[in-house]
Amino acid sequence: MKLNFLKFAFFFIGASMLFVSCDPDLLDPTDEGDPTISVTGAPSAAIDAESSFTIKAVATPTATNPLKTLDITQDNQLVNFSRIKINGAAATANPILLFGNDKNGLSWDITIVAHSDASIKEYSVNIKDDGNNSANFSFDVSTSINNPSLEVTASTDISVAPKSLIGIMVKLKKGTFDLATLGVYQNDALITNLTRLYYDGLSATFDANPYLIPAIHKDGADITLYVRVQDLPSTDPYKFVLSDTEGNSATFDFNVTTATPVTELTGILLNAAGPVNTGGLDLDEGIGTGSANAIAEIRDEGIDLGLPLASNWKKSIAGVNGSVLRQLKPGQNGLSETFTYADVTAKETISSIYENGEAFTLKNNAGDLISASVNVGDLFVVKNGENFYLLIVKEVNVVTDSNADNYVFNIKK
């Protein structure tokens, strides 16, 4: 009997241990719920980058937990509080800790400075209560960028004398961002000689290039830019580059051709068979000389003694003292068909068209090259050392029974 009793005792103890080791099921805690938040006034169309937009945020707590914080994010990153205003006042933090009546519900006008690039960002207004329950309202903001612009009152091809100071009227126009700098380039490089550049007046020399636009002009201005051009004859590309604070820019390109203005005069070349000291012409001064005078560049070929006196003037010219003459014929030898004497305004043009002249082939008895019979409107180019001259025949005057025959030349040099 004792053995059976012990068996029963062990069974009871084991069953008791099994029973007490089974915990009863726990009931779920009461669901406190989440606060609510709504947002109105989010931009429905693209706005300028870094412009401000204002939304209205309304948040309501549950009956259990007051509101604790509100924060604003952009693509899940907190927006810097310097970009935020609450009911017109600058924010001092983000997240914003709530106090007083705001814990029991709020209705705020929130102004946010949009992001600085052209893109779509997700913004979210997030609310949290004292029980760390939360809610959020998200919306997208699309931004665009308008570049600054330049309106220039000038030709894109400017021709002036070397070292000329040119003034160009420019309208600086702001885009999305404030204007920052204005650069002046020549041959695709910033001009480093700042004494050549003036901003809106000859008293304001550039102190740097690019030039820092004055604060009063950051929103735009009408100014005159002065540039002293290259000091040698050439055609150089220039450009103005206007940039804003974010590096967006606008460009105006133009070319400057520098050339030495021609000097024009009139000279009369007399028949070489006339009196002493006739028959030659100094093209530098337009002065008639003797045909062998050292200052003459061209001479007349005189008369043909085998012809009657009334028709014996040869009406032919030649170079003298090292001068070489060529005749210019528009549309021939690479010379433009539209070429005219009047179009030539630069010394450099005269030298450049020398190769387009037709070389003389006729010769006098001495073996010198001479022209064919000269007529009104004939064009000649003359080279003497480094000097070049352009001639047009304005008159051919035949004086009957006299050696006072003459040509009248207009001369550019």
Tab-separated table of C-alpha atoms in Angstrom:
chain	number	residue	atom	x	y	z
A	1	MET	CA	0.000	0.000	0.000
A	2	LYS	CA	2.825	2.346	0.786
A	3	LEU	CA	4.292	1.854	-2.697
A	4	ASN	CA	1.014	2.663	-4.371
A	5	PHE	CA	0.626	5.811	-2.306
A	6	LEU	CA	4.035	7.063	-3.378
A	7	LYS	CA	3.210	6.388	-7.033
A	8	PHE	CA	0.064	8.461	-6.656
A	9	ALA	CA	1.932	11.295	-4.952
A	10	PHE	CA	4.521	11.546	-7.732
A	11	PHE	CA	1.737	11.579	-10.362
A	12	PHE	CA	-0.054	14.439	-8.602
A	13	ILE	CA	3.110	16.550	-8.293
A	14	GLY	CA	3.977	16.067	-12.000
A	15	ALA	CA	0.489	16.985	-13.092
A	16	SER	CA	0.600	20.084	-10.902
A	17	MET	CA	3.877	21.243	-12.423
A	18	LEU	CA	2.496	20.732	-15.936
A	19	PHE	CA	-0.597	22.778	-15.109
A	20	VAL	CA	1.173	25.803	-13.604
A	21	SER	CA	3.713	26.003	-16.476
A	22	CYS	CA	0.996	26.942	-18.999
A	23	ASP	CA	0.548	30.781	-18.973
A	24	PRO	CA	-2.890	32.120	-19.773
A	25	ASP	CA	-3.269	34.175	-23.086
A	26	LEU	CA	-2.625	37.945	-22.609
A	27	LEU	CA	-5.207	40.422	-23.919
A	28	ASP	CA	-4.024	43.074	-26.561
A	29	PRO	CA	-3.554	46.598	-25.135
A	30	THR	CA	-6.189	49.176	-26.008
A	31	ASP	CA	-5.641	50.666	-29.570
A	32	GLU	CA	-4.909	54.361	-28.987
A	33	GLY	CA	-5.172	55.265	-32.718
A	34	ASP	CA	-3.110	57.766	-34.732
A	35	PRO	CA	-3.419	61.517	-34.999
A	36	THR	CA	-4.648	62.906	-38.318
A	37	ILE	CA	-3.159	65.506	-40.629
A	38	SER	CA	-4.276	67.076	-43.899
A	39	VAL	CA	-2.585	69.532	-46.251
A	40	THR	CA	-4.098	71.893	-48.804
A	41	GLY	CA	-2.568	74.376	-51.222
A	42	ALA	CA	0.291	72.233	-52.524
A	43	PRO	CA	1.544	73.515	-55.936
A	44	SER	CA	-0.361	71.881	-58.781
A	45	ALA	CA	2.033	73.053	-61.512
A	46	ALA	CA	5.768	73.590	-61.810
A	47	ILE	CA	7.186	76.524	-59.872
A	48	ASP	CA	10.552	78.280	-60.057
A	49	ALA	CA	13.366	76.530	-58.236
A	50	GLU	CA	14.066	78.198	-54.874
A	51	SER	CA	10.754	80.040	-55.005
A	52	SER	CA	8.415	79.854	-52.009
A	53	PHE	CA	5.078	78.079	-51.778
A	54	THR	CA	2.576	78.101	-48.899
A	55	ILE	CA	0.433	75.213	-47.708
A	56	LYS	CA	-2.112	74.899	-44.916
A	57	ALA	CA	-1.562	71.982	-42.545
A	58	VAL	CA	-4.367	70.879	-40.159
A	59	ALA	CA	-3.500	68.284	-37.488
A	60	THR	CA	-5.826	66.705	-34.926
A	61	PRO	CA	-4.799	64.485	-31.950
A	62	THR	CA	-6.623	61.419	-30.641
A	63	ALA	CA	-8.570	61.581	-27.396
A	64	THR	CA	-5.738	59.726	-25.678
A	65	ASN	CA	-2.511	61.506	-26.677
A	66	PRO	CA	-1.853	65.203	-27.358
A	67	LEU	CA	0.318	66.202	-30.304
A	68	LYS	CA	4.074	66.364	-29.691
A	69	THR	CA	6.047	67.361	-32.845
A	70	LEU	CA	5.615	68.381	-36.447
A	71	ASP	CA	8.330	68.078	-39.062
A	72	ILE	CA	8.710	68.619	-42.802
A	73	THR	CA	10.782	66.395	-45.078
A	74	GLN	CA	11.941	66.467	-48.695
A	75	ASP	CA	12.563	63.043	-50.177
A	76	ASN	CA	12.573	61.657	-46.606
A	77	GLN	CA	15.220	64.124	-45.426
A	78	LEU	CA	14.442	66.912	-42.973
A	79	VAL	CA	14.149	70.300	-44.671
A	80	ASN	CA	16.576	72.846	-43.224
A	81	PHE	CA	14.545	75.081	-40.929
A	82	SER	CA	15.992	78.170	-42.655
A	83	ARG	CA	13.692	77.302	-45.591
A	84	ILE	CA	10.542	77.243	-43.444
A	85	LYS	CA	8.142	79.847	-42.058
A	86	ILE	CA	5.230	79.072	-39.735
A	87	ASN	CA	2.353	81.541	-39.982
A	88	GLY	CA	4.776	84.081	-41.439
A	89	ALA	CA	7.470	83.684	-38.762
A	90	ALA	CA	10.810	82.028	-39.435
A	91	ALA	CA	11.055	78.524	-38.042
A	92	THR	CA	13.765	77.923	-35.424
A	93	ALA	CA	13.899	74.142	-35.702
A	94	ASN	CA	12.710	71.151	-37.706
A	95	PRO	CA	11.214	69.011	-36.139
A	96	ILE	CA	9.135	71.603	-34.271
A	97	LEU	CA	8.221	70.801	-30.659
A	98	LEU	CA	4.599	71.666	-29.948
A	99	PHE	CA	3.391	73.585	-26.890
A	100	GLY	CA	0.169	74.937	-25.439
A	101	ASN	CA	-2.955	74.831	-27.560
A	102	ASP	CA	-1.027	73.452	-30.534
A	103	LYS	CA	-0.824	70.128	-28.709
A	104	ASN	CA	-4.597	69.910	-28.861
A	105	GLY	CA	-4.735	70.554	-32.600
A	106	LEU	CA	-3.250	73.021	-35.036
A	107	SER	CA	-3.971	74.811	-38.283
A	108	TRP	CA	-0.804	76.363	-39.657
A	109	ASP	CA	0.164	78.238	-42.796
A	110	ILE	CA	3.555	76.772	-43.667
A	111	THR	CA	5.759	78.525	-46.235
A	112	ILE	CA	8.582	76.465	-47.732
A	113	VAL	CA	11.405	77.495	-50.049
A	114	ALA	CA	11.461	74.913	-52.836
A	115	HIS	CA	14.545	72.952	-53.840
A	116	SER	CA	17.157	74.620	-56.048
A	117	ASP	CA	17.265	72.391	-59.129
A	118	ALA	CA	14.801	71.559	-61.873
A	119	SER	CA	13.250	68.307	-60.639
A	120	ILE	CA	10.312	66.698	-58.831
A	121	LYS	CA	10.725	66.195	-55.082
A	122	GLU	CA	8.385	64.545	-52.573
A	123	TYR	CA	7.544	66.734	-49.593
A	124	SER	CA	5.843	65.404	-46.480
A	125	VAL	CA	4.342	67.061	-43.394
A	126	ASN	CA	4.616	64.633	-40.478
A	127	ILE	CA	2.902	64.768	-37.087
A	128	LYS	CA	3.668	62.707	-33.949
A	129	ASP	CA	1.873	62.536	-30.588
A	130	ASP	CA	2.978	61.846	-27.025
A	131	GLY	CA	2.382	58.143	-27.538
A	132	ASN	CA	4.733	58.212	-30.553
A	133	ASN	CA	1.823	57.538	-32.859
A	134	SER	CA	2.232	59.361	-36.147
A	135	ALA	CA	0.605	60.464	-39.397
A	136	ASN	CA	1.848	62.221	-42.533
A	137	PHE	CA	0.640	63.925	-45.679
A	138	SER	CA	2.885	63.754	-48.757
A	139	PHE	CA	2.807	65.680	-52.034
A	140	ASP	CA	5.114	66.300	-55.008
A	141	VAL	CA	6.582	69.668	-55.953
A	142	SER	CA	7.912	70.164	-59.499
A	143	THR	CA	10.427	72.942	-60.107
A	144	SER	CA	11.809	74.553	-63.262
A	145	ILE	CA	14.686	76.958	-63.904
A	146	ASN	CA	14.655	80.059	-66.100
A	147	ASN	CA	18.122	81.099	-67.187
A	148	PRO	CA	19.197	84.733	-67.136
A	149	SER	CA	19.212	86.482	-70.498
A	150	LEU	CA	21.075	89.198	-72.386
A	151	GLU	CA	19.444	91.627	-74.789
A	152	VAL	CA	22.130	93.446	-76.751
A	153	THR	CA	21.677	96.459	-78.986
A	154	ALA	CA	24.567	95.879	-81.364
A	155	SER	CA	25.527	94.157	-84.554
A	156	THR	CA	27.157	90.763	-84.307
A	157	ASP	CA	29.838	92.039	-86.723
A	158	ILE	CA	31.603	95.232	-85.689
A	159	SER	CA	34.333	96.939	-87.716
A	160	VAL	CA	36.489	99.607	-86.085
A	161	ALA	CA	40.053	100.858	-86.008
A	162	PRO	CA	42.561	98.961	-83.825
A	163	LYS	CA	42.481	99.872	-80.112
A	164	SER	CA	39.076	101.536	-80.473
A	165	LEU	CA	36.854	101.785	-77.404
A	166	ILE	CA	33.375	100.515	-78.270
A	167	GLY	CA	30.241	100.940	-76.169
A	168	ILE	CA	27.502	98.298	-76.348
A	169	MET	CA	24.072	98.721	-74.754
A	170	VAL	CA	23.096	95.607	-72.813
A	171	LYS	CA	19.927	94.639	-70.946
A	172	LEU	CA	20.715	92.218	-68.103
A	173	LYS	CA	17.653	90.112	-67.305
A	174	LYS	CA	17.200	87.905	-64.262
A	175	GLY	CA	15.805	84.395	-64.581
A	176	THR	CA	14.988	82.199	-61.599
A	177	PHE	CA	18.003	83.249	-59.556
A	178	ASP	CA	19.723	86.550	-58.797
A	179	LEU	CA	22.324	87.779	-61.262
A	180	ALA	CA	25.901	87.215	-60.126
A	181	THR	CA	28.653	87.888	-62.679
A	182	LEU	CA	29.354	89.208	-66.159
A	183	GLY	CA	32.355	87.920	-68.103
A	184	VAL	CA	33.915	89.320	-71.284
A	185	TYR	CA	35.811	86.918	-73.547
A	186	GLN	CA	38.064	87.388	-76.573
A	187	ASN	CA	39.095	84.345	-78.612
A	188	ASP	CA	37.268	82.143	-76.062
A	189	ALA	CA	39.457	83.363	-73.176
A	190	LEU	CA	38.589	85.823	-70.440
A	191	ILE	CA	40.216	89.192	-71.078
A	192	THR	CA	42.877	89.638	-68.406
A	193	ASN	CA	43.809	93.264	-69.113
A	194	LEU	CA	41.082	94.821	-66.978
A	195	THR	CA	41.875	98.350	-68.167
A	196	ARG	CA	40.138	97.388	-71.422
A	197	LEU	CA	36.762	96.784	-69.724
A	198	TYR	CA	34.263	99.237	-68.216
A	199	TYR	CA	30.913	98.536	-66.552
A	200	ASP	CA	28.155	101.059	-67.222
A	201	GLY	CA	30.411	104.089	-67.481
A	202	LEU	CA	34.017	104.977	-68.172
A	203	SER	CA	34.668	105.543	-64.471
A	204	ALA	CA	33.946	101.917	-63.552
A	205	THR	CA	36.822	99.766	-64.787
A	206	PHE	CA	36.406	96.034	-64.192
A	207	ASP	CA	38.178	94.964	-60.995
A	208	ALA	CA	37.848	91.307	-62.002
A	209	ASN	CA	36.709	89.334	-65.014
A	210	PRO	CA	34.099	87.910	-64.597
A	211	TYR	CA	32.852	91.108	-62.975
A	212	LEU	CA	30.715	90.860	-59.827
A	213	ILE	CA	27.393	92.487	-60.650
A	214	PRO	CA	26.485	95.232	-58.140
A	215	ALA	CA	23.736	94.392	-55.650
A	216	ILE	CA	21.469	97.062	-57.136
A	217	HIS	CA	21.580	95.204	-60.466
A	218	LYS	CA	21.060	91.637	-59.177
A	219	ASP	CA	17.439	91.709	-60.401
A	220	GLY	CA	18.408	93.126	-63.809
A	221	ALA	CA	19.539	96.410	-65.338
A	222	ASP	CA	20.065	98.368	-68.544
A	223	ILE	CA	23.755	99.202	-68.850
A	224	THR	CA	26.446	100.082	-71.363
A	225	LEU	CA	29.522	97.882	-71.540
A	226	TYR	CA	32.695	99.440	-72.902
A	227	VAL	CA	35.419	97.278	-74.425
A	228	ARG	CA	38.735	98.389	-75.893
A	229	VAL	CA	39.278	96.086	-78.837
A	230	GLN	CA	42.442	94.408	-80.130
A	231	ASP	CA	45.352	96.656	-81.081
A	232	LEU	CA	46.279	94.873	-84.332
A	233	PRO	CA	44.298	94.362	-87.538
A	234	SER	CA	42.354	91.110	-87.208
A	235	THR	CA	38.908	89.611	-86.827
A	236	ASP	CA	38.438	88.266	-83.305
A	237	PRO	CA	35.404	86.605	-81.700
A	238	TYR	CA	34.138	88.195	-78.485
A	239	LYS	CA	31.356	87.198	-76.123
A	240	PHE	CA	29.551	88.381	-73.013
A	241	VAL	CA	28.542	85.704	-70.488
A	242	LEU	CA	25.948	86.582	-67.826
A	243	SER	CA	25.690	84.112	-64.925
A	244	ASP	CA	23.351	83.789	-61.959
A	245	THR	CA	24.055	82.645	-58.415
A	246	GLU	CA	23.493	78.999	-59.381
A	247	GLY	CA	25.799	79.065	-62.403
A	248	ASN	CA	23.093	79.258	-65.075
A	249	SER	CA	24.157	81.568	-67.881
A	250	ALA	CA	23.346	83.418	-71.098
A	251	THR	CA	25.791	84.359	-73.877
A	252	PHE	CA	26.014	87.005	-76.588
A	253	ASP	CA	28.586	86.335	-79.330
A	254	PHE	CA	29.945	88.909	-81.752
A	255	ASN	CA	32.968	89.526	-83.961
A	256	VAL	CA	35.191	92.571	-83.988
A	257	THR	CA	37.195	93.341	-87.104
A	258	THR	CA	39.900	95.921	-86.645
A	259	ALA	CA	41.361	97.723	-89.620
A	260	THR	CA	43.294	100.921	-90.292
A	261	PRO	CA	41.049	103.462	-92.026
A	262	VAL	CA	42.144	104.463	-95.481
A	263	THR	CA	43.209	107.957	-96.456
A	264	GLU	CA	41.688	109.197	-99.699
A	265	LEU	CA	42.998	111.852	-102.043
A	266	THR	CA	42.869	112.894	-105.677
A	267	GLY	CA	45.847	113.068	-107.991
A	268	ILE	CA	46.325	114.268	-111.568
A	269	LEU	CA	48.846	112.473	-113.758
A	270	LEU	CA	49.891	114.496	-116.795
A	271	ASN	CA	51.104	113.279	-120.159
A	272	ALA	CA	54.817	112.502	-119.852
A	273	ALA	CA	55.467	114.284	-123.107
A	274	GLY	CA	54.393	117.571	-121.587
A	275	PRO	CA	56.481	120.203	-119.858
A	276	VAL	CA	59.337	119.384	-117.466
A	277	ASN	CA	58.246	117.906	-114.110
A	278	THR	CA	55.190	116.223	-115.550
A	279	GLY	CA	54.446	112.612	-116.288
A	280	GLY	CA	54.820	111.256	-112.730
A	281	LEU	CA	52.482	111.065	-109.704
A	282	ASP	CA	53.270	110.851	-106.002
A	283	LEU	CA	50.478	108.624	-104.641
A	284	ASP	CA	51.252	109.604	-101.028
A	285	GLU	CA	50.408	113.261	-101.572
A	286	GLY	CA	48.580	113.245	-104.899
A	287	ILE	CA	51.209	115.580	-106.315
A	288	GLY	CA	52.243	115.568	-109.971
A	289	THR	CA	55.980	115.145	-110.511
A	290	GLY	CA	58.450	114.455	-113.244
A	291	SER	CA	58.194	110.938	-114.642
A	292	ALA	CA	61.579	109.984	-113.125
A	293	ASN	CA	61.171	111.835	-109.829
A	294	ALA	CA	62.197	109.766	-106.790
A	295	ILE	CA	58.899	110.376	-104.964
A	296	ALA	CA	56.680	109.171	-107.816
A	297	GLU	CA	55.009	105.736	-107.698
A	298	ILE	CA	53.473	105.759	-111.181
A	299	ARG	CA	54.194	107.471	-114.472
A	300	ASP	CA	52.601	108.061	-117.839
A	301	GLU	CA	54.052	106.422	-120.953
A	302	GLY	CA	53.908	109.588	-123.065
A	303	ILE	CA	53.191	109.699	-126.771
A	304	ASP	CA	53.665	107.645	-129.916
A	305	LEU	CA	55.607	109.850	-132.301
A	306	GLY	CA	54.425	107.780	-135.241
A	307	LEU	CA	50.823	108.920	-134.763
A	308	PRO	CA	49.147	112.258	-135.529
A	309	LEU	CA	49.411	114.884	-132.808
A	310	ALA	CA	45.692	114.688	-132.065
A	311	SER	CA	45.841	110.970	-131.232
A	312	ASN	CA	49.416	110.178	-130.257
A	313	TRP	CA	48.935	110.009	-126.465
A	314	LYS	CA	49.409	106.364	-125.484
A	315	LYS	CA	47.092	106.536	-122.418
A	316	SER	CA	49.214	103.899	-120.722
A	317	ILE	CA	50.742	103.900	-117.237
A	318	ALA	CA	53.540	102.014	-115.491
A	319	GLY	CA	55.188	101.705	-112.116
A	320	VAL	CA	58.292	103.650	-111.182
A	321	ASN	CA	60.786	103.562	-108.294
A	322	GLY	CA	60.008	99.928	-107.524
A	323	SER	CA	56.225	100.135	-107.828
A	324	VAL	CA	54.339	97.179	-109.282
A	325	LEU	CA	50.893	97.806	-110.758
A	326	ARG	CA	48.094	95.312	-111.275
A	327	GLN	CA	44.634	95.858	-112.687
A	328	LEU	CA	41.595	94.826	-110.642
A	329	LYS	CA	38.703	93.290	-112.525
A	330	PRO	CA	35.613	92.384	-110.448
A	331	GLY	CA	34.665	88.737	-110.916
A	332	GLN	CA	38.144	87.737	-112.069
A	333	ASN	CA	41.203	86.310	-110.283
A	334	GLY	CA	39.172	85.610	-107.157
A	335	LEU	CA	37.931	89.185	-106.793
A	336	SER	CA	34.252	89.420	-105.872
A	337	GLU	CA	31.871	90.315	-108.671
A	338	THR	CA	30.403	92.987	-106.417
A	339	PHE	CA	33.747	94.567	-105.537
A	340	THR	CA	33.778	98.375	-105.746
A	341	TYR	CA	36.249	101.084	-104.956
A	342	ALA	CA	33.752	102.623	-102.542
A	343	ASP	CA	33.598	99.457	-100.434
A	344	VAL	CA	37.258	99.654	-99.463
A	345	THR	CA	37.555	101.392	-96.101
A	346	ALA	CA	40.598	99.689	-94.556
A	347	LYS	CA	44.268	99.731	-95.478
A	348	GLU	CA	44.435	96.014	-94.856
A	349	THR	CA	41.842	95.422	-97.571
A	350	ILE	CA	44.062	97.081	-100.154
A	351	SER	CA	46.994	94.832	-99.363
A	352	SER	CA	44.780	91.737	-99.256
A	353	ILE	CA	43.367	92.270	-102.759
A	354	TYR	CA	46.760	92.850	-104.371
A	355	GLU	CA	46.985	89.134	-105.202
A	356	ASN	CA	43.619	89.390	-106.950
A	357	GLY	CA	45.026	91.905	-109.421
A	358	GLU	CA	45.842	90.963	-112.974
A	359	ALA	CA	49.536	91.405	-113.739
A	360	PHE	CA	50.538	93.570	-116.689
A	361	THR	CA	51.851	91.685	-119.716
A	362	LEU	CA	52.555	94.501	-122.153
A	363	LYS	CA	56.043	96.050	-122.207
A	364	ASN	CA	57.521	99.318	-123.489
A	365	ASN	CA	60.705	99.611	-125.529
A	366	ALA	CA	62.751	99.537	-122.352
A	367	GLY	CA	61.207	96.242	-121.292
A	368	ASP	CA	59.101	97.760	-118.489
A	369	LEU	CA	55.624	96.351	-117.852
A	370	ILE	CA	52.902	98.800	-118.849
A	371	SER	CA	49.107	98.892	-118.810
A	372	ALA	CA	46.791	98.606	-121.733
A	373	SER	CA	44.895	101.765	-122.716
A	374	VAL	CA	43.467	103.380	-119.593
A	375	ASN	CA	39.722	104.080	-119.415
A	376	VAL	CA	37.400	105.791	-116.955
A	377	GLY	CA	36.397	103.337	-114.197
A	378	ASP	CA	39.536	101.203	-114.442
A	379	LEU	CA	40.806	99.960	-111.096
A	380	PHE	CA	44.481	99.481	-110.230
A	381	VAL	CA	46.303	98.319	-107.126
A	382	VAL	CA	49.904	99.466	-106.594
A	383	LYS	CA	52.576	97.892	-104.380
A	384	ASN	CA	55.704	99.798	-103.461
A	385	GLY	CA	57.701	98.068	-100.739
A	386	GLU	CA	55.336	97.777	-97.756
A	387	ASN	CA	52.951	100.409	-99.105
A	388	PHE	CA	49.795	99.649	-101.075
A	389	TYR	CA	47.527	102.000	-103.023
A	390	LEU	CA	44.124	101.578	-104.664
A	391	LEU	CA	43.367	103.706	-107.734
A	392	ILE	CA	40.220	104.341	-109.712
A	393	VAL	CA	40.300	106.352	-112.906
A	394	LYS	CA	37.758	109.155	-112.639
A	395	GLU	CA	38.700	111.068	-115.792
A	396	VAL	CA	40.780	110.592	-118.935
A	397	ASN	CA	41.200	114.024	-120.475
A	398	VAL	CA	42.516	114.308	-124.028
A	399	VAL	CA	43.622	117.831	-124.896
A	400	THR	CA	43.721	118.200	-128.693
A	401	ASP	CA	46.997	119.429	-130.229
A	402	SER	CA	48.634	119.626	-126.780
A	403	ASN	CA	50.545	117.426	-124.338
A	404	ALA	CA	48.343	118.627	-121.494
A	405	ASP	CA	46.477	115.319	-121.638
A	406	ASN	CA	45.886	113.870	-118.146
A	407	TYR	CA	44.232	111.267	-115.955
A	408	VAL	CA	42.401	112.086	-112.744
A	409	PHE	CA	42.738	109.336	-110.113
A	410	ASN	CA	40.988	108.871	-106.817
A	411	ILE	CA	43.520	107.252	-104.507
A	412	LYS	CA	43.078	105.242	-101.293
A	413	LYS	CA	46.100	104.384	-99.225
